[in-house]
PDB file of C-alpha atoms in Angstrom:
ATOM      1  CA  GLY A   1      56.475  14.106-165.045  1.00 64.00           C
ATOM      2  CA  GLY A   2      55.861  16.986-162.691  1.00 72.00           C
ATOM      3  CA  GLU A   3      54.876  19.474-165.383  1.00 86.00           C
ATOM      4  CA  ASN A   4      51.358  19.984-163.990  1.00 82.00           C
ATOM      5  CA  TRP A   5      50.311  20.190-160.360  1.00 79.00           C
ATOM      6  CA  ALA A   6      46.905  20.369-158.690  1.00 73.00           C
ATOM      7  CA  PRO A   7      46.136  20.867-154.996  1.00 70.00           C
ATOM      8  CA  SER A   8      44.904  17.819-153.115  1.00 65.00           C
ATOM      9  CA  ARG A   9      43.328  17.636-149.645  1.00 59.00           C
ATOM     10  CA  ARG A  10      42.763  13.904-149.615  1.00 60.00           C
ATOM     11  CA  ASN A  11      41.629  13.295-146.061  1.00 58.00           C
ATOM     12  CA  THR A  12      44.890  14.219-144.375  1.00 55.00           C
ATOM     13  CA  ALA A  13      42.884  16.084-141.684  1.00 56.00           C
ATOM     14  CA  VAL A  14      45.875  18.340-140.971  1.00 59.00           C
ATOM     15  CA  ASP A  15      47.109  21.673-142.224  1.00 65.00           C
ATOM     16  CA  VAL A  16      50.825  20.884-142.343  1.00 82.00           C
ATOM     17  CA  VAL A  17      52.632  18.027-144.070  1.00 86.00           C
ATOM     18  CA  ASN A  18      56.300  18.135-143.061  1.00 89.00           C
ATOM     19  CA  GLU A  19      57.667  15.113-144.887  1.00 91.00           C
ATOM     20  CA  LEU A  20      56.550  12.407-147.342  1.00 92.00           C
ATOM     21  CA  LEU A  21      58.124   8.982-147.753  1.00 92.00           C
ATOM     22  CA  ILE A  22      56.971   7.153-150.877  1.00 92.00           C
ATOM     23  CA  SER A  23      57.358   3.445-151.580  1.00 89.00           C
ATOM     24  CA  PRO A  24      60.081   2.754-154.160  1.00 87.00           C
ATOM     25  CA  ASN A  25      57.592   0.294-155.703  1.00 88.00           C
ATOM     26  CA  PHE A  26      54.776   2.868-155.811  1.00 89.00           C
ATOM     27  CA  ALA A  27      53.316   1.611-159.107  1.00 90.00           C
ATOM     28  CA  SER A  28      52.590  -1.827-157.619  1.00 90.00           C
ATOM     29  CA  SER A  29      52.463  -0.868-153.927  1.00 89.00           C
ATOM     30  CA  PRO A  30      51.185   2.737-153.617  1.00 92.00           C
ATOM     31  CA  ASP A  31      52.268   3.256-149.982  1.00 92.00           C
ATOM     32  CA  VAL A  32      52.978   6.740-148.611  1.00 91.00           C
ATOM     33  CA  LEU A  33      54.050   7.695-145.095  1.00 92.00           C
ATOM     34  CA  ALA A  34      53.523  11.325-144.091  1.00 91.00           C
ATOM     35  CA  LEU A  35      54.907  13.275-141.149  1.00 90.00           C
ATOM     36  CA  VAL A  36      51.916  15.505-140.452  1.00 86.00           C
ATOM     37  CA  GLY A  37      51.199  17.991-137.710  1.00 76.00           C
ATOM     38  CA  ASP A  38      52.150  16.117-134.566  1.00 70.00           C
ATOM     39  CA  GLY A  39      52.376  12.532-135.845  1.00 83.00           C
ATOM     40  CA  LEU A  40      52.543  10.092-138.736  1.00 88.00           C
ATOM     41  CA  SER A  41      49.869   8.936-141.179  1.00 89.00           C
ATOM     42  CA  LEU A  42      49.930   6.026-143.617  1.00 90.00           C
ATOM     43  CA  SER A  43      48.235   5.730-146.987  1.00 90.00           C
ATOM     44  CA  GLN A  44      48.241   2.398-148.773  1.00 90.00           C
ATOM     45  CA  ASP A  45      46.190   3.636-151.732  1.00 91.00           C
ATOM     46  CA  GLY A  46      48.335   6.422-153.150  1.00 89.00           C
ATOM     47  CA  GLY A  47      46.993   9.122-150.830  1.00 87.00           C
ATOM     48  CA  GLN A  48      43.268   8.531-151.311  1.00 86.00           C
ATOM     49  CA  SER A  49      42.814   7.697-147.603  1.00 87.00           C
ATOM     50  CA  TRP A  50      44.987   8.030-144.502  1.00 87.00           C
ATOM     51  CA  THR A  51      45.338   6.097-141.243  1.00 88.00           C
ATOM     52  CA  PRO A  52      47.144   7.504-138.180  1.00 87.00           C
ATOM     53  CA  ILE A  53      50.228   5.572-137.049  1.00 86.00           C
ATOM     54  CA  GLU A  54      50.493   4.610-133.386  1.00 83.00           C
ATOM     55  CA  LEU A  55      53.772   5.557-131.767  1.00 80.00           C
ATOM     56  CA  SER A  56      54.925   5.713-128.200  1.00 77.00           C
ATOM     57  CA  PRO A  57      52.893   8.520-126.545  1.00 71.00           C
ATOM     58  CA  ASP A  58      56.039  10.376-125.530  1.00 71.00           C
ATOM     59  CA  LEU A  59      57.135  10.685-129.197  1.00 70.00           C
ATOM     60  CA  SER A  60      53.965  11.999-130.816  1.00 59.00           C
ATOM     61  CA  SER A  61      54.500  15.742-130.425  1.00 64.00           C
ATOM     62  CA  ASP A  62      58.295  15.738-130.566  1.00 82.00           C
ATOM     63  CA  ILE A  63      58.974  14.343-134.072  1.00 86.00           C
ATOM     64  CA  SER A  64      61.038  16.478-136.438  1.00 88.00           C
ATOM     65  CA  SER A  65      61.937  13.872-139.089  1.00 90.00           C
ATOM     66  CA  VAL A  66      61.473  10.213-139.891  1.00 91.00           C
ATOM     67  CA  ALA A  67      63.262   7.526-141.924  1.00 92.00           C
ATOM     68  CA  LEU A  68      62.249   3.953-142.626  1.00 90.00           C
ATOM     69  CA  LEU A  69      64.314   0.987-141.511  1.00 91.00           C
ATOM     70  CA  THR A  70      61.850  -1.478-143.091  1.00 88.00           C
ATOM     71  CA  PRO A  71      59.416  -1.150-146.022  1.00 87.00           C
ATOM     72  CA  ILE A  72      56.309   0.996-145.594  1.00 86.00           C
ATOM     73  CA  GLY A  73      53.416  -1.080-144.294  1.00 79.00           C
ATOM     74  CA  SER A  74      50.942  -1.667-141.500  1.00 75.00           C
ATOM     75  CA  GLU A  75      53.862  -2.298-139.127  1.00 83.00           C
ATOM     76  CA  MET A  76      57.279  -0.768-139.750  1.00 88.00           C
ATOM     77  CA  GLU A  77      60.517   0.035-137.989  1.00 90.00           C
ATOM     78  CA  LEU A  78      61.275   3.751-137.967  1.00 89.00           C
ATOM     79  CA  LEU A  79      64.243   5.959-137.184  1.00 91.00           C
ATOM     80  CA  VAL A  80      62.782   9.127-135.667  1.00 89.00           C
ATOM     81  CA  GLY A  81      64.503  12.488-135.252  1.00 90.00           C
ATOM     82  CA  LEU A  82      63.258  14.469-132.255  1.00 88.00           C
ATOM     83  CA  MET A  83      62.871  18.216-131.704  1.00 86.00           C
ATOM     84  CA  ASP A  84      65.405  18.083-128.846  1.00 87.00           C
ATOM     85  CA  GLY A  85      68.065  16.665-131.194  1.00 88.00           C
ATOM     86  CA  GLY A  86      67.693  13.035-130.126  1.00 89.00           C
ATOM     87  CA  ILE A  87      67.269  10.081-132.484  1.00 91.00           C
ATOM     88  CA  VAL A  88      65.346   6.931-131.550  1.00 88.00           C
ATOM     89  CA  THR A  89      64.198   3.762-133.255  1.00 88.00           C
ATOM     90  CA  THR A  90      60.595   2.716-132.791  1.00 86.00           C
ATOM     91  CA  THR A  91      57.888   0.541-134.273  1.00 85.00           C
ATOM     92  CA  GLY A  92      54.914   2.230-135.924  1.00 82.00           C
ATOM     93  CA  ARG A  93      51.592   0.454-136.373  1.00 80.00           C
ATOM     94  CA  SER A  94      48.595   1.667-138.330  1.00 77.00           C
ATOM     95  CA  ARG A  95      45.372   2.165-136.345  1.00 69.00           C
ATOM     96  CA  HIS A  96      42.742   0.261-138.323  1.00 59.00           C
TER      97      HIS A  96
END
């Protein structure tokens, strides 16, 4: 795998993708969480479509990294690294 690559602009609606977290069970559960621009987006169809993730308003523009504490899904617990060096835990929910 990985021998051939093709660009994809599958409805991310942003110019910068900083980080991708992919479900360890991607073949049966094609979930992807992306740290994009100034927030997070969730795809539950392998990147074909994306839904913004709601976070506390004071976190949205300050995120530098993200890790999952629970499996990727419509509601998940996240460990979030902040631009000021802080680390917080928060719940992220998809905006359907």
